[in-house]
């Protein structure tokens, strides 16, 4: 007789039929109860309240985690978190200070020296400090070329629209131009100083942190050798700081001041304030601001550790003596390329 063997397809159909026949209706349809809206609300409400409390109490921690989770670009100035990400931590400065160094266009070497001296101090500052070199109109083709190179490389030169001078309105031109050049309320303080004055920026910042933010007239009060009447007092031109509101007043009082800009600039600035009842918050920084040691100078004395400014550094020798006293080259690393120890 002919034997017919089941094919694989037939076996599979037979097995499915057997399995289906053994399943009860209960097996064929599993009933899952669906919670009501009220039940779901009762379950989720405590979780929502807990989340709200955590966000309210630990807001900064959540913000920090969110910040750390964002991708950041590696930077040499960034800190590195435990996860390996680079985080740029920026701290708001205590205040903003503009230092205008009144100089002459042709003093290229002096500006190079001062740039180096002030740049080396920037990492230690808690305030934002900008140093700008200020002069009047350039007078020669040489200056136009060489100063242009400085502007391209450093971006820290300011050319005022005035004939070059020392006591013929240059300081007024500088102070009155600051808002137009840098913007409204760009700084908390504005300083005028000279190119023969050395400033220790960390000490200056620390001192200004304790000074009033308004109606401030700050510097080395002179004359130094006599008991002065207030009408004869003024801050030495070596370097004085005024608050932003006084800068705005100088701009607003242009008509009042215009005919009083010729003469010793430091005395004139004091006379402007005195005549208008301004600059009443006077801060005399002596003996921290003084002249380079010179017996003939009543405002001069020996170099001291608690110095803010040293004036009358008329040559490189005086600059070198002063910088050595304050250990400016202490951070120099040894190298096979030079022998300076």
Coordinates of C-alpha atoms in Angstrom, one line a residue:
X1 CA 0.0 0.0 0.0
X2 CA 1.1 3.5 -0.7
X3 CA 2.3 5.3 2.5
X4 CA 1.7 9.1 2.6
X5 CA 4.1 10.9 4.9
X6 CA 3.0 14.2 6.4
X7 CA 4.7 17.3 5.1
X8 CA 6.3 20.0 7.4
X9 CA 3.5 22.3 6.4
X10 CA 0.9 19.8 7.4
X11 CA 2.6 19.1 10.8
X12 CA 2.7 22.8 11.6
X13 CA -1.0 23.3 10.8
X14 CA -1.9 20.2 12.9
X15 CA 0.1 21.6 15.9
X16 CA -1.6 25.0 15.7
X17 CA -5.0 23.3 15.6
X18 CA -4.2 21.3 18.8
X19 CA -2.9 24.4 20.7
X20 CA -6.0 26.4 19.7
X21 CA -8.4 23.6 20.7
X22 CA -6.8 23.4 24.2
X23 CA -7.1 27.2 24.9
X24 CA -10.1 28.4 27.0
X25 CA -11.8 31.7 26.4
X26 CA -10.0 33.0 29.5
X27 CA -6.6 32.2 27.9
X28 CA -7.6 33.7 24.6
X29 CA -8.3 37.2 26.1
X30 CA -6.5 38.6 29.0
X31 CA -8.5 41.3 30.8
X32 CA -6.3 44.2 32.3
X33 CA -8.2 46.6 34.5
X34 CA -7.7 50.3 33.6
X35 CA -7.4 52.7 36.5
X36 CA -9.9 55.5 36.7
X37 CA -8.8 59.2 36.3
X38 CA -9.3 59.8 40.0
X39 CA -7.1 56.9 40.9
X40 CA -4.3 58.0 38.5
X41 CA -4.5 61.5 39.9
X42 CA -4.1 60.2 43.5
X43 CA -1.1 58.2 42.4
X44 CA 0.7 61.0 40.5
X45 CA -0.1 63.9 42.8
X46 CA 2.4 63.0 45.5
X47 CA 5.2 62.5 42.9
X48 CA 4.4 65.9 41.4
X49 CA 4.5 67.6 44.8
X50 CA 7.8 65.9 45.6
X51 CA 9.4 67.1 42.3
X52 CA 8.2 70.7 42.9
X53 CA 9.7 70.7 46.4
X54 CA 13.0 69.4 45.1
X55 CA 13.2 72.0 42.3
X56 CA 12.4 74.8 44.7
X57 CA 14.8 73.8 47.5
X58 CA 17.7 72.7 45.2
X59 CA 17.3 75.1 42.4
X60 CA 21.0 75.9 42.1
X61 CA 22.0 72.3 42.1
X62 CA 19.6 71.5 39.3
X63 CA 20.8 74.5 37.3
X64 CA 24.4 73.4 37.8
X65 CA 23.6 69.8 36.7
X66 CA 21.8 71.2 33.6
X67 CA 24.8 73.4 32.9
X68 CA 27.3 70.5 33.3
X69 CA 25.2 68.4 31.0
X70 CA 25.5 70.8 28.1
X71 CA 28.4 70.3 25.7
X72 CA 31.2 72.8 26.0
X73 CA 34.2 73.7 24.0
X74 CA 37.5 72.8 25.6
X75 CA 39.5 75.9 26.7
X76 CA 42.8 76.4 28.4
X77 CA 41.0 78.8 30.8
X78 CA 38.3 76.3 31.7
X79 CA 38.0 74.1 34.8
X80 CA 37.6 70.4 34.3
X81 CA 34.7 68.6 36.1
X82 CA 34.8 65.1 37.5
X83 CA 33.0 63.9 34.4
X84 CA 35.8 65.2 32.2
X85 CA 33.8 68.0 30.7
X86 CA 35.4 71.5 30.4
X87 CA 33.4 74.1 32.3
X88 CA 34.1 77.8 31.8
X89 CA 33.3 79.3 35.2
X90 CA 32.9 83.1 35.0
X91 CA 32.7 85.2 38.1
X92 CA 31.2 88.7 37.9
X93 CA 33.9 91.3 38.5
X94 CA 33.7 93.5 41.6
X95 CA 33.6 96.6 39.4
X96 CA 34.8 97.9 36.0
X97 CA 37.7 100.4 35.8
X98 CA 39.1 102.3 32.8
X99 CA 42.7 103.4 33.1
X100 CA 43.6 106.1 30.6
X101 CA 47.4 106.5 30.3
X102 CA 48.0 110.0 28.9
X103 CA 51.1 109.7 26.7
X104 CA 52.7 110.9 23.5
X105 CA 52.4 109.1 20.1
X106 CA 56.1 108.7 19.7
X107 CA 56.7 106.8 23.0
X108 CA 56.4 103.3 21.5
X109 CA 59.0 101.7 23.8
X110 CA 57.3 103.1 26.9
X111 CA 53.9 101.8 25.8
X112 CA 55.4 98.3 25.1
X113 CA 56.9 98.2 28.6
X114 CA 53.7 99.3 30.3
X115 CA 51.6 96.8 28.3
X116 CA 53.8 94.0 29.6
X117 CA 53.7 95.3 33.2
X118 CA 50.0 95.6 33.3
X119 CA 49.2 92.4 31.4
X120 CA 51.3 90.4 33.9
X121 CA 49.0 91.7 36.7
X122 CA 45.7 90.9 35.0
X123 CA 45.3 87.3 36.2
X124 CA 45.3 88.4 39.9
X125 CA 42.5 90.9 39.6
X126 CA 38.9 90.6 41.0
X127 CA 37.8 93.6 38.9
X128 CA 37.6 94.2 35.2
X129 CA 40.4 96.6 34.3
X130 CA 41.0 98.1 30.8
X131 CA 44.2 100.1 30.1
X132 CA 44.1 102.5 27.2
X133 CA 46.9 104.7 25.9
X134 CA 45.6 108.2 25.1
X135 CA 47.1 110.9 22.9
X136 CA 45.9 113.7 20.7
X137 CA 46.1 113.8 16.9
X138 CA 49.0 112.1 15.2
X139 CA 51.4 114.6 13.7
X140 CA 53.6 112.6 11.2
X141 CA 53.5 109.8 8.7
X142 CA 55.8 107.8 11.0
X143 CA 53.3 108.0 13.8
X144 CA 50.4 107.1 11.5
X145 CA 52.2 104.0 10.4
X146 CA 53.7 102.8 13.7
X147 CA 50.7 103.7 15.9
X148 CA 48.5 101.9 13.3
X149 CA 50.5 98.7 13.9
X150 CA 49.9 99.1 17.7
X151 CA 46.2 99.6 17.1
X152 CA 46.1 96.5 14.9
X153 CA 48.0 94.3 17.3
X154 CA 46.8 95.5 20.7
X155 CA 43.6 97.6 20.1
X156 CA 44.4 99.8 23.2
X157 CA 45.2 103.2 21.7
X158 CA 42.9 106.2 21.7
X159 CA 43.5 109.2 19.5
X160 CA 41.6 112.3 20.7
X161 CA 40.6 115.1 18.4
X162 CA 42.9 117.8 19.8
X163 CA 46.4 119.1 19.2
X164 CA 49.0 117.3 21.3
X165 CA 49.5 119.1 24.7
X166 CA 50.0 118.5 28.4
X167 CA 48.1 121.3 30.1
X168 CA 46.0 122.7 27.3
X169 CA 42.8 120.7 27.6
X170 CA 44.0 117.2 26.9
X171 CA 42.7 115.8 30.2
X172 CA 39.3 117.4 29.7
X173 CA 39.2 116.0 26.1
X174 CA 39.9 112.5 27.5
X175 CA 37.4 112.6 30.4
X176 CA 34.6 114.2 28.4
X177 CA 35.0 111.7 25.5
X178 CA 34.8 108.5 27.6
X179 CA 31.0 108.0 27.4
X180 CA 30.9 108.6 23.7
X181 CA 33.8 106.2 23.1
X182 CA 33.0 103.4 25.4
X183 CA 29.2 103.7 26.0
X184 CA 26.8 104.7 28.7
X185 CA 27.7 103.3 32.2
X186 CA 30.5 101.3 30.6
X187 CA 32.6 101.6 33.8
X188 CA 32.2 102.2 37.5
X189 CA 35.4 104.2 37.7
X190 CA 37.6 106.1 35.3
X191 CA 41.3 106.9 36.0
X192 CA 43.6 109.4 34.5
X193 CA 47.3 108.6 34.9
X194 CA 50.7 109.3 33.3
X195 CA 53.1 107.2 31.3
X196 CA 55.8 107.7 34.1
X197 CA 53.5 106.2 36.7
X198 CA 53.7 102.5 37.7
X199 CA 50.4 101.1 39.1
X200 CA 50.1 97.9 41.1
X201 CA 46.7 96.8 39.9
X202 CA 45.8 94.3 42.6
X203 CA 46.4 96.9 45.3
X204 CA 44.6 99.6 43.4
X205 CA 41.6 97.3 42.9
X206 CA 41.6 96.3 46.6
X207 CA 41.6 99.9 47.6
X208 CA 38.8 100.9 45.2
X209 CA 36.7 98.1 46.5
X210 CA 36.4 100.0 49.8
X211 CA 35.7 103.3 48.1
X212 CA 32.3 104.9 47.4
X213 CA 30.9 104.2 44.0
X214 CA 29.5 107.8 43.6
X215 CA 30.9 111.3 43.8
X216 CA 34.3 109.7 44.3
X217 CA 37.6 111.7 43.9
X218 CA 40.5 109.4 44.7
X219 CA 44.2 109.8 44.6
X220 CA 47.3 111.3 46.2
X221 CA 46.2 114.6 47.8
X222 CA 48.8 117.4 47.3
X223 CA 50.6 119.5 48.3
X224 CA 52.4 117.0 50.5
X225 CA 54.7 119.3 52.5
X226 CA 52.2 121.7 54.1
X227 CA 49.0 121.8 56.0
X228 CA 46.5 122.7 53.3
X229 CA 43.3 124.6 53.2
X230 CA 40.6 122.6 51.3
X231 CA 40.5 125.1 48.5
X232 CA 44.1 124.3 47.7
X233 CA 43.8 120.6 47.7
X234 CA 43.9 118.5 44.6
X235 CA 44.7 115.0 43.5
X236 CA 48.2 114.7 42.0
X237 CA 48.2 114.2 38.2
X238 CA 50.3 111.0 38.7
X239 CA 46.9 109.2 38.8
X240 CA 43.4 109.9 40.1
X241 CA 40.2 108.1 39.9
X242 CA 36.7 109.5 39.6
X243 CA 33.3 107.7 39.7
X244 CA 31.2 107.4 36.6
X245 CA 28.6 110.0 37.8
X246 CA 31.4 112.6 37.8
X247 CA 32.4 111.6 34.2
X248 CA 28.8 112.2 33.2
X249 CA 28.8 115.5 35.0
X250 CA 31.9 116.6 33.1
X251 CA 30.1 115.9 29.8
X252 CA 26.9 117.7 31.0
X253 CA 28.9 120.7 32.3
X254 CA 30.8 121.3 29.0
X255 CA 29.7 125.0 28.7
X256 CA 30.7 125.6 32.3
X257 CA 34.1 124.0 32.0
X258 CA 35.1 124.9 28.5
X259 CA 36.9 128.1 29.4
X260 CA 38.7 126.4 32.4
X261 CA 40.7 123.7 30.7
X262 CA 44.1 125.5 30.2
X263 CA 46.6 125.2 33.0
X264 CA 47.9 122.4 35.4
X265 CA 45.3 119.7 34.6
X266 CA 45.2 118.2 38.1
X267 CA 44.5 121.5 39.8
X268 CA 41.9 122.3 37.2
X269 CA 39.9 119.1 37.7
X270 CA 39.8 119.8 41.4
X271 CA 38.6 123.3 40.7
X272 CA 35.7 122.0 38.5
X273 CA 34.5 119.8 41.3
X274 CA 34.9 122.3 44.0
X275 CA 33.0 125.0 42.1
X276 CA 30.1 122.7 41.5
X277 CA 30.1 121.0 44.9
X278 CA 31.2 117.7 43.4
X279 CA 33.8 115.1 44.4
X280 CA 33.0 115.3 48.0
X281 CA 33.9 111.7 48.6
X282 CA 37.6 112.3 48.7
X283 CA 40.0 109.4 49.3
X284 CA 43.6 110.3 49.9
X285 CA 45.8 107.3 49.3
X286 CA 49.1 108.6 50.8
X287 CA 51.5 107.1 51.6
X288 CA 50.6 104.3 49.1
X289 CA 50.9 106.6 46.1
X290 CA 54.1 108.6 45.9
X291 CA 57.0 109.7 43.8
X292 CA 60.2 107.7 43.1
X293 CA 62.7 108.3 45.9
X294 CA 64.0 111.8 45.6
X295 CA 64.9 114.1 48.5
X296 CA 63.8 117.2 46.6
X297 CA 60.3 115.8 46.1
X298 CA 58.1 116.2 49.1
X299 CA 55.7 113.6 47.8
X300 CA 58.4 111.0 47.3
X301 CA 59.8 108.4 49.7
X302 CA 61.4 105.0 49.7
X303 CA 59.7 102.1 48.0
X304 CA 57.4 100.3 50.4
X305 CA 55.5 97.0 50.2
X306 CA 52.0 98.6 50.5
X307 CA 52.4 100.6 47.4
X308 CA 49.6 101.4 44.9
X309 CA 51.5 103.7 42.6
X310 CA 55.0 105.1 42.0
X311 CA 55.4 108.3 40.0
X312 CA 58.2 109.9 38.1
X313 CA 59.7 106.8 36.5
X314 CA 61.2 109.0 33.8
X315 CA 63.7 106.4 32.5
X316 CA 64.1 102.6 32.1
X317 CA 66.5 102.5 35.0
X318 CA 63.8 103.8 37.4
X319 CA 61.3 101.3 36.0
X320 CA 63.8 98.4 36.4
X321 CA 64.6 99.4 40.1
X322 CA 60.9 99.6 40.9
X323 CA 59.9 96.4 39.2
X324 CA 62.8 94.6 40.9
X325 CA 61.7 95.8 44.3
X326 CA 58.3 94.3 43.7
X327 CA 59.7 91.0 42.4
X328 CA 58.1 91.3 39.0
X329 CA 60.5 88.8 37.5
X330 CA 60.1 86.2 40.3
X331 CA 57.9 84.0 38.0
X332 CA 60.6 83.7 35.3
X333 CA 61.1 80.0 34.4
X334 CA 64.7 78.7 33.8
X335 CA 65.4 78.1 30.2
X336 CA 68.4 77.1 28.0
X337 CA 67.5 80.1 25.8
X338 CA 68.6 82.8 28.3
X339 CA 70.5 83.4 31.5
X340 CA 68.9 86.0 33.6
X341 CA 69.3 84.7 37.2

